[in-house]
Short mmCIF file of N, CA and C in Angstrom, two decimals:
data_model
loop_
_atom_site.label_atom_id
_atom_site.label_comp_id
_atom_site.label_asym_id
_atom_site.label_seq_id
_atom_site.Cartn_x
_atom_site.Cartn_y
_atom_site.Cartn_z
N UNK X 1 81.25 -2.42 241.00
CA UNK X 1 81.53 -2.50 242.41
C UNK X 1 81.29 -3.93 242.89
N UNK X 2 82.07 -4.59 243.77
CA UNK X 2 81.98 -5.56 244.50
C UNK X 2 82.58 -5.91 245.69
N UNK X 3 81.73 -6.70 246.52
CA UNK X 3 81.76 -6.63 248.10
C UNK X 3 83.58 -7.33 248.06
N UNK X 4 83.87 -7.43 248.97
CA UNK X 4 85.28 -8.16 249.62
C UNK X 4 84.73 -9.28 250.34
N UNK X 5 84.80 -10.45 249.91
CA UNK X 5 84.56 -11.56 250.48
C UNK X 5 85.71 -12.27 251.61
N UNK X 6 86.47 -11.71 251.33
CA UNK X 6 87.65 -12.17 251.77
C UNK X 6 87.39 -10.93 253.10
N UNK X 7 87.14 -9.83 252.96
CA UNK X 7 87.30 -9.14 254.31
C UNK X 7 86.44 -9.47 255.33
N UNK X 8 84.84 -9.60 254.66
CA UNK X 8 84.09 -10.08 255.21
C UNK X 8 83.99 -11.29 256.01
N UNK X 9 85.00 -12.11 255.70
CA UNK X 9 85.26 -13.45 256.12
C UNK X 9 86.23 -13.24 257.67
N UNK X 10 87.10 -12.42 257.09
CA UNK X 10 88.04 -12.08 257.94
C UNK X 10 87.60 -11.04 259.36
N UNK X 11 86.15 -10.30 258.88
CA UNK X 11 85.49 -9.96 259.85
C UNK X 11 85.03 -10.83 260.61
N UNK X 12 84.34 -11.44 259.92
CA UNK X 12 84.15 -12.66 261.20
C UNK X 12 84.68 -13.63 262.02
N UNK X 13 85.37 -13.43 260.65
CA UNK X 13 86.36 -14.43 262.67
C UNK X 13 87.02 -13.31 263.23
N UNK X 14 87.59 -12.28 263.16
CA UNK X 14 87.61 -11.05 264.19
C UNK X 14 86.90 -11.13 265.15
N UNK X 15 85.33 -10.77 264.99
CA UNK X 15 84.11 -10.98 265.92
C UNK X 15 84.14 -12.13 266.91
N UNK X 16 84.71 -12.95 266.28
CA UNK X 16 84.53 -14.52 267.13
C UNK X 16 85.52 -14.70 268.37
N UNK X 17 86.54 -13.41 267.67
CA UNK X 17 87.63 -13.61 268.77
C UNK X 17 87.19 -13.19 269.89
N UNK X 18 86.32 -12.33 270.05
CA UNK X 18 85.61 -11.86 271.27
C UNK X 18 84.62 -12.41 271.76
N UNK X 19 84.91 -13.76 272.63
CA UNK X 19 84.03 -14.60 273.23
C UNK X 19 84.56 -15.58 274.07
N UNK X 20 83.72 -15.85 274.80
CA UNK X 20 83.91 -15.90 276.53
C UNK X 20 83.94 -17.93 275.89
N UNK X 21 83.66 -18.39 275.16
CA UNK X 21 83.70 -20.20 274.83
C UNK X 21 84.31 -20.09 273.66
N UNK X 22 85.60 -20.13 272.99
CA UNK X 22 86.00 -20.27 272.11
C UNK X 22 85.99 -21.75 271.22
N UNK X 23 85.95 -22.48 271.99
CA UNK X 23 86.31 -23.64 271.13
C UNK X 23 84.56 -24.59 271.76
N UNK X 24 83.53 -23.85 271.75
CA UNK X 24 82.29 -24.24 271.85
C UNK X 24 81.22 -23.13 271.80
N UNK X 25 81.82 -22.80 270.47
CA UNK X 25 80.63 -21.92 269.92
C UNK X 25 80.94 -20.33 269.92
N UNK X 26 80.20 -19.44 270.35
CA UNK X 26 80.61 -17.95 270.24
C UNK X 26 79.81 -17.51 271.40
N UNK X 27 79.83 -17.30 272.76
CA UNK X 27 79.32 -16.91 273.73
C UNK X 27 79.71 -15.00 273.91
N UNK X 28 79.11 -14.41 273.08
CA UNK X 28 78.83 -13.05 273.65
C UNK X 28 77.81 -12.13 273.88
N UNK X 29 77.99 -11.51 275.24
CA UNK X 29 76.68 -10.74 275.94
C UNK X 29 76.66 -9.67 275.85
N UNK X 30 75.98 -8.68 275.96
CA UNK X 30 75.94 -7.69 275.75
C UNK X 30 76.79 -6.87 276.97
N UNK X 31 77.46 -6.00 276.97
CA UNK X 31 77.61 -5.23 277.86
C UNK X 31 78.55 -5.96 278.95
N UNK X 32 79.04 -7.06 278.16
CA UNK X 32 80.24 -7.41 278.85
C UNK X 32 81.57 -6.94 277.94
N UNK X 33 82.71 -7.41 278.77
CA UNK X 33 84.10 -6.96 278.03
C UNK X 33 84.16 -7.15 276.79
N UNK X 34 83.60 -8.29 276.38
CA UNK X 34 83.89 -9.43 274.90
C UNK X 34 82.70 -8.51 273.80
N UNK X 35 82.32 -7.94 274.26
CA UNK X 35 80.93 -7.07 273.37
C UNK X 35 82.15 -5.85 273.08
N UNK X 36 82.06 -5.63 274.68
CA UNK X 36 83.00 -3.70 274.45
C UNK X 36 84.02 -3.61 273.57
N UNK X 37 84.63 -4.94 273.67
CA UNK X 37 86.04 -4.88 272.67
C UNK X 37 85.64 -5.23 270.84
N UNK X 38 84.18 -6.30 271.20
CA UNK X 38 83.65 -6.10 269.51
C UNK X 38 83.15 -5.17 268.95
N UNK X 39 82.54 -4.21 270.13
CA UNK X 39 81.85 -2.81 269.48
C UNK X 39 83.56 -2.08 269.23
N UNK X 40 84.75 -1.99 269.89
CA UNK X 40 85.37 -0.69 270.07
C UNK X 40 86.44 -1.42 268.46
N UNK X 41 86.31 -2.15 267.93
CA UNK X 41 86.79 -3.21 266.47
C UNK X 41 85.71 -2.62 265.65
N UNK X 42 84.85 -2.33 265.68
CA UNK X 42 83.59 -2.56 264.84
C UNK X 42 83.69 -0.67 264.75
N UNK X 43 83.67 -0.30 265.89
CA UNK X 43 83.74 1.89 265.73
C UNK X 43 84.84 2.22 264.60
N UNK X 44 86.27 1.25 264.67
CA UNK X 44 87.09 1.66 264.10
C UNK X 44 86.84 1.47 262.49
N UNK X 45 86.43 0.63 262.65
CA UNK X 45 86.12 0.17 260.74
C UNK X 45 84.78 1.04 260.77
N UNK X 46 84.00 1.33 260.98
CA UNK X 46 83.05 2.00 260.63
C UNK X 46 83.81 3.47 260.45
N UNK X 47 84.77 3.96 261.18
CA UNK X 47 85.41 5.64 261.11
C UNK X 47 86.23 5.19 259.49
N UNK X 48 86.55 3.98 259.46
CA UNK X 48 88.00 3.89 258.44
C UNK X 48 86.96 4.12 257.19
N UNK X 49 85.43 3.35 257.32
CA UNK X 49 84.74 4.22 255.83
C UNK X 49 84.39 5.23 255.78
N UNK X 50 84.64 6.21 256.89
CA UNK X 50 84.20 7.43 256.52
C UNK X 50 82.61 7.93 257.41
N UNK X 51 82.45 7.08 258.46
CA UNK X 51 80.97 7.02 259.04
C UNK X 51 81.15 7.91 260.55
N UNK X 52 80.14 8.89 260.94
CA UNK X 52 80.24 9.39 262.57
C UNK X 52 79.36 8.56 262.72
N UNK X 53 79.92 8.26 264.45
CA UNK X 53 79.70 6.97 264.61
C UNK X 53 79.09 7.46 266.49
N UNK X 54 77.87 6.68 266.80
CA UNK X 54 77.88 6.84 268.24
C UNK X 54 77.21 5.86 268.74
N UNK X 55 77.13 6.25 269.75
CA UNK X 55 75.98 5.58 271.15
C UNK X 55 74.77 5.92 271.10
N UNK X 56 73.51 5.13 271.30
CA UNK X 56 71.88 6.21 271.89
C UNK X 56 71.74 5.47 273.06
N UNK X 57 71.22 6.15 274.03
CA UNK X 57 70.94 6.47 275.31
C UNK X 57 70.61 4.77 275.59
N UNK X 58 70.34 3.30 275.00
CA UNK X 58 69.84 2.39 275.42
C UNK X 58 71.58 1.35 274.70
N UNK X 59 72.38 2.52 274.23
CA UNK X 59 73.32 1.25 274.02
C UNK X 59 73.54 0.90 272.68
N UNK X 60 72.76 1.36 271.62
CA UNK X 60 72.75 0.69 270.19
C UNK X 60 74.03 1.62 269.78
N UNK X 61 74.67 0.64 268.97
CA UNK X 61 76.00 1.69 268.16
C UNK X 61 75.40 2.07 266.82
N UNK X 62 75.47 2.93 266.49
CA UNK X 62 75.60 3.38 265.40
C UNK X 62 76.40 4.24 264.15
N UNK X 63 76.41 3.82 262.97
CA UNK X 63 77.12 4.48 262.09
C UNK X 63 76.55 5.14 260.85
N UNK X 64 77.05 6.51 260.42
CA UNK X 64 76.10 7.08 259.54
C UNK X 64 77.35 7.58 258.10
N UNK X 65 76.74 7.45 256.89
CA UNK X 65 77.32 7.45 255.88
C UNK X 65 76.64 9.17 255.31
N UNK X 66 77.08 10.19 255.62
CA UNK X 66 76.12 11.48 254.45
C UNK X 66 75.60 10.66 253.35
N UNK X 67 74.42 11.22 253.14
CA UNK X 67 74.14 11.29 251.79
C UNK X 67 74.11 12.92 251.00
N UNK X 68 73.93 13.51 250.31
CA UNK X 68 73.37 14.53 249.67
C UNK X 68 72.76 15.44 249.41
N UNK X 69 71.64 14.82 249.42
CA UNK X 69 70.30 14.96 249.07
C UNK X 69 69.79 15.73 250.12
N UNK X 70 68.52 16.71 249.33
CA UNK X 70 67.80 17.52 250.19
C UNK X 70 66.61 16.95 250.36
N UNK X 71 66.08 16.92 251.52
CA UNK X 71 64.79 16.19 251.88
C UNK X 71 64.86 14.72 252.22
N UNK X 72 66.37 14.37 252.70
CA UNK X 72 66.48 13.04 252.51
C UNK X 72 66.06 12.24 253.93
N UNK X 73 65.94 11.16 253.44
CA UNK X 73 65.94 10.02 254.15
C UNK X 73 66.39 9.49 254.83
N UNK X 74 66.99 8.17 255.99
CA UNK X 74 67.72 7.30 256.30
C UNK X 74 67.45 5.78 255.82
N UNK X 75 68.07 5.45 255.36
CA UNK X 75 68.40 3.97 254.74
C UNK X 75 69.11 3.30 255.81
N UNK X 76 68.74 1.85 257.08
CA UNK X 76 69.35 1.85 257.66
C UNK X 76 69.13 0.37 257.61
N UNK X 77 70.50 0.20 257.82
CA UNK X 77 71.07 -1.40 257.93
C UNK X 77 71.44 -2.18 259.00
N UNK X 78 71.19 -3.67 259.50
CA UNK X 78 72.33 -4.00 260.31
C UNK X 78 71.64 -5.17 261.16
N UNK X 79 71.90 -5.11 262.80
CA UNK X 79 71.55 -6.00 263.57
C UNK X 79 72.08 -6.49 264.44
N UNK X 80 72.64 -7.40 264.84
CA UNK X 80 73.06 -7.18 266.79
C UNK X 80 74.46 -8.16 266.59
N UNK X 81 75.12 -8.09 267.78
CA UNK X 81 76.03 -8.76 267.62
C UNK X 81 76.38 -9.67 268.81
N UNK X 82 74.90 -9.50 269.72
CA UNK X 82 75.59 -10.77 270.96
C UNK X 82 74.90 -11.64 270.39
N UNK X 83 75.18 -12.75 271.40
CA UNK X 83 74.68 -14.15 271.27
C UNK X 83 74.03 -14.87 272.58
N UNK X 84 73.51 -15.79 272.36
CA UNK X 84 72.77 -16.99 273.27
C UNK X 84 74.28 -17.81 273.51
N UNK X 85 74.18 -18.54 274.64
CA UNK X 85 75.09 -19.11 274.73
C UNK X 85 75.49 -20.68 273.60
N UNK X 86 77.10 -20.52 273.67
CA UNK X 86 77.10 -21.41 272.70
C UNK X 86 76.86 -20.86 271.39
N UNK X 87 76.53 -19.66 271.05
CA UNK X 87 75.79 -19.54 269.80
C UNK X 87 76.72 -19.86 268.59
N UNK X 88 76.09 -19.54 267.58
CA UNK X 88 77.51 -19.75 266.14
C UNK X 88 77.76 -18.15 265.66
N UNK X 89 78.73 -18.33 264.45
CA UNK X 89 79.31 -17.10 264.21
C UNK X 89 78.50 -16.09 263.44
N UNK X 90 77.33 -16.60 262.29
CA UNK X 90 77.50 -15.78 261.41
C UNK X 90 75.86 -15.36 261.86
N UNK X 91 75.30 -15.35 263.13
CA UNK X 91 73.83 -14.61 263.58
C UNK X 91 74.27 -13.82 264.08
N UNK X 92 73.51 -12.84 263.49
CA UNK X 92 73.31 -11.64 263.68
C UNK X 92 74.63 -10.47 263.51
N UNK X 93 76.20 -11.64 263.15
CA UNK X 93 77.26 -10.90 262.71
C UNK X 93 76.87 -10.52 261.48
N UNK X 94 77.04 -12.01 260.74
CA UNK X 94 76.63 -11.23 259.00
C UNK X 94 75.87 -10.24 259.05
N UNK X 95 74.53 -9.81 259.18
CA UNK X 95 74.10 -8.85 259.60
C UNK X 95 74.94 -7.68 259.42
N UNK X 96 75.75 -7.22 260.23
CA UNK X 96 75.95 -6.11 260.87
C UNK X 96 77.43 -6.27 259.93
N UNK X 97 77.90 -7.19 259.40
CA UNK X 97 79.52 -7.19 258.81
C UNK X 97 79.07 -6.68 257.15
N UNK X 98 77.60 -7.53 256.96
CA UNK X 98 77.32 -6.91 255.49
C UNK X 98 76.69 -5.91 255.30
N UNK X 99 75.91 -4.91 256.45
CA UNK X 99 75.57 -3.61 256.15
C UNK X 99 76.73 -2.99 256.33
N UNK X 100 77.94 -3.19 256.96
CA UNK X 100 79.46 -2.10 257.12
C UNK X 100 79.93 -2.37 255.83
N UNK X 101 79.93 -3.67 255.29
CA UNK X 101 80.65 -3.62 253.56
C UNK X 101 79.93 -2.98 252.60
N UNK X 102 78.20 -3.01 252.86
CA UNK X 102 77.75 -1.90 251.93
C UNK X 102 78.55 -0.47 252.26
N UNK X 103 78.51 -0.35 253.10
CA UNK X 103 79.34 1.26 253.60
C UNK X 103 80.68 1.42 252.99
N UNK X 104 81.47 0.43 253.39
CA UNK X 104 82.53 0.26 252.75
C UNK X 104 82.76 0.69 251.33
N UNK X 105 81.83 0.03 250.39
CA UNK X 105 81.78 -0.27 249.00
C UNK X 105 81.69 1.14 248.36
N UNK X 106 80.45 2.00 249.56
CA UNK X 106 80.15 2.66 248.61
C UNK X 106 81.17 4.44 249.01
N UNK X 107 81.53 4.13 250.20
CA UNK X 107 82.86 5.11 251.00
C UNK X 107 84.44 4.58 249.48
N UNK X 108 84.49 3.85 249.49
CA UNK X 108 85.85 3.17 248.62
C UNK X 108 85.50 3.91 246.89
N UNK X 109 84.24 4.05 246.70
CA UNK X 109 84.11 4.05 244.73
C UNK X 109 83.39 5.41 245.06
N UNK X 110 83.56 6.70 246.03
CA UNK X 110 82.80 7.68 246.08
C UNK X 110 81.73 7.54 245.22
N UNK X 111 80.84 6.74 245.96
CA UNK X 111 79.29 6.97 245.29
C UNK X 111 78.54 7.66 246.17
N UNK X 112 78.40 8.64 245.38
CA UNK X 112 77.28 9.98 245.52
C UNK X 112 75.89 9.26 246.06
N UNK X 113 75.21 9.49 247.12
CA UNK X 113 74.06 8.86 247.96
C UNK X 113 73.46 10.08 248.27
N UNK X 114 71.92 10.04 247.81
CA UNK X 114 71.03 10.85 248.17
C UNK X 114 70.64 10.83 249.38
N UNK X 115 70.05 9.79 250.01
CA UNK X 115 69.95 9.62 251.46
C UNK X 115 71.28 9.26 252.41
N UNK X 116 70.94 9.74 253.64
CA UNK X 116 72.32 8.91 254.35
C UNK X 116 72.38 7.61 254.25
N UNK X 117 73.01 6.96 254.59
CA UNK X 117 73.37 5.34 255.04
C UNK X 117 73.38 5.07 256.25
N UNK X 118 72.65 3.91 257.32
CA UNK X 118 73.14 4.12 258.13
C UNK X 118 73.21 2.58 259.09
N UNK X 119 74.14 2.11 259.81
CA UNK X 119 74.67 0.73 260.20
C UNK X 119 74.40 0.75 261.47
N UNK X 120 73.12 -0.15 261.90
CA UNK X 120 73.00 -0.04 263.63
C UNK X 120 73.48 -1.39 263.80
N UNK X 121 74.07 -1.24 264.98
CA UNK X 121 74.05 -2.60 265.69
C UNK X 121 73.03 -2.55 267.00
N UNK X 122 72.36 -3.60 267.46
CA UNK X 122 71.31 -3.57 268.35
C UNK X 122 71.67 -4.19 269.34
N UNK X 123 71.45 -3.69 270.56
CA UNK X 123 72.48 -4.53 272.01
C UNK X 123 70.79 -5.27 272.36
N UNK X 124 71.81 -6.16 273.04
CA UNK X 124 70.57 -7.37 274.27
C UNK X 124 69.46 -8.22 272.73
N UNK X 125 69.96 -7.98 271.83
CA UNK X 125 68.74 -8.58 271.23
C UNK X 125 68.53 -9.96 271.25
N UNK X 126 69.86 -10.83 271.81
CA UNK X 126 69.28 -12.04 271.96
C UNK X 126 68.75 -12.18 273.55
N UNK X 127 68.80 -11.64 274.56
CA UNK X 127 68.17 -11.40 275.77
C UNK X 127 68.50 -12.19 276.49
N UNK X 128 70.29 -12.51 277.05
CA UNK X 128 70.35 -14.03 277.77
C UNK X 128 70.31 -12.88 279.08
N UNK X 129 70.40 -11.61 279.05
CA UNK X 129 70.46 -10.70 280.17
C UNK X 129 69.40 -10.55 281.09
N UNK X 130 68.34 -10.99 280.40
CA UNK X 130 66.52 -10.86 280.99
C UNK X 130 66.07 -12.28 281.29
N UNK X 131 66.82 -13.59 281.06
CA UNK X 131 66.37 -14.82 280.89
C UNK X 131 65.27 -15.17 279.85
N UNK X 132 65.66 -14.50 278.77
CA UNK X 132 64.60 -14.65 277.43
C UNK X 132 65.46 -16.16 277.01
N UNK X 133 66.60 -16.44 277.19
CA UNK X 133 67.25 -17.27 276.15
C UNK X 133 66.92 -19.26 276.50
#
């Protein structure tokens, strides 16, 4: 098995397209349009591996892979996808583009998983919404 470098690549600049400074950096906030349209890009590829996919009550998306197994676990991957202003592409995307290609990898070569899998993305974590930034 091996990752897609080439998709992964191509994820990211996907992601990038959704931002409010294009040609000075990657400006996206949480819970604005440029987020909604990277989360509602990001639901679809998470359904295309095979993941139910939702909301929790504070906003985090999430995606879940079955596993198997009785007594199992969650194995969970990922990380946020806004930014500080200005920010660059691959914080906190890679993140969240290389826990969906683990999903990917292992949805594509039906590998049998004892525990679920599971891909959060985390809203506000860079905090330009609270004046953390």
């Amino acid at each position: 098995m091996k990752i897609n470098i080439k998709r992964i690549m191509s994820d990211l600049e996907i992601l990038n397209t959704f931002n409010t400074t294009p040609k000075n950096g990657c400006s996206r906030y949480s819970f604005t349009i440029e987020d909604k349209r990277a989360k509602e890009y990001l639901i679809g590829e998470m359904k295309a591996a095979g993941m139910e996919v939702w909301f929790d009550g504070i906003g985090n998306l999430h995606g879940l892979l079955k596993g198997n197994g009785d007594n199992k676990k969650i194995v969970l991957s990922g990380s946020h996808i806004d930014t500080v202003a200005n920010g660059g592409k691959y914080d906190g995307n890679l993140g969240v583009i290389g826990a969906l290609e683990v999903a990917r990898i292992l949805s594509k070569n039906e590998v049998k998983i004892y525990n679920d899998y599971q891909v959060s993305i985390f809203v506000e974590e860079e905090g330009p919404h609270f004046s953390t930034n």
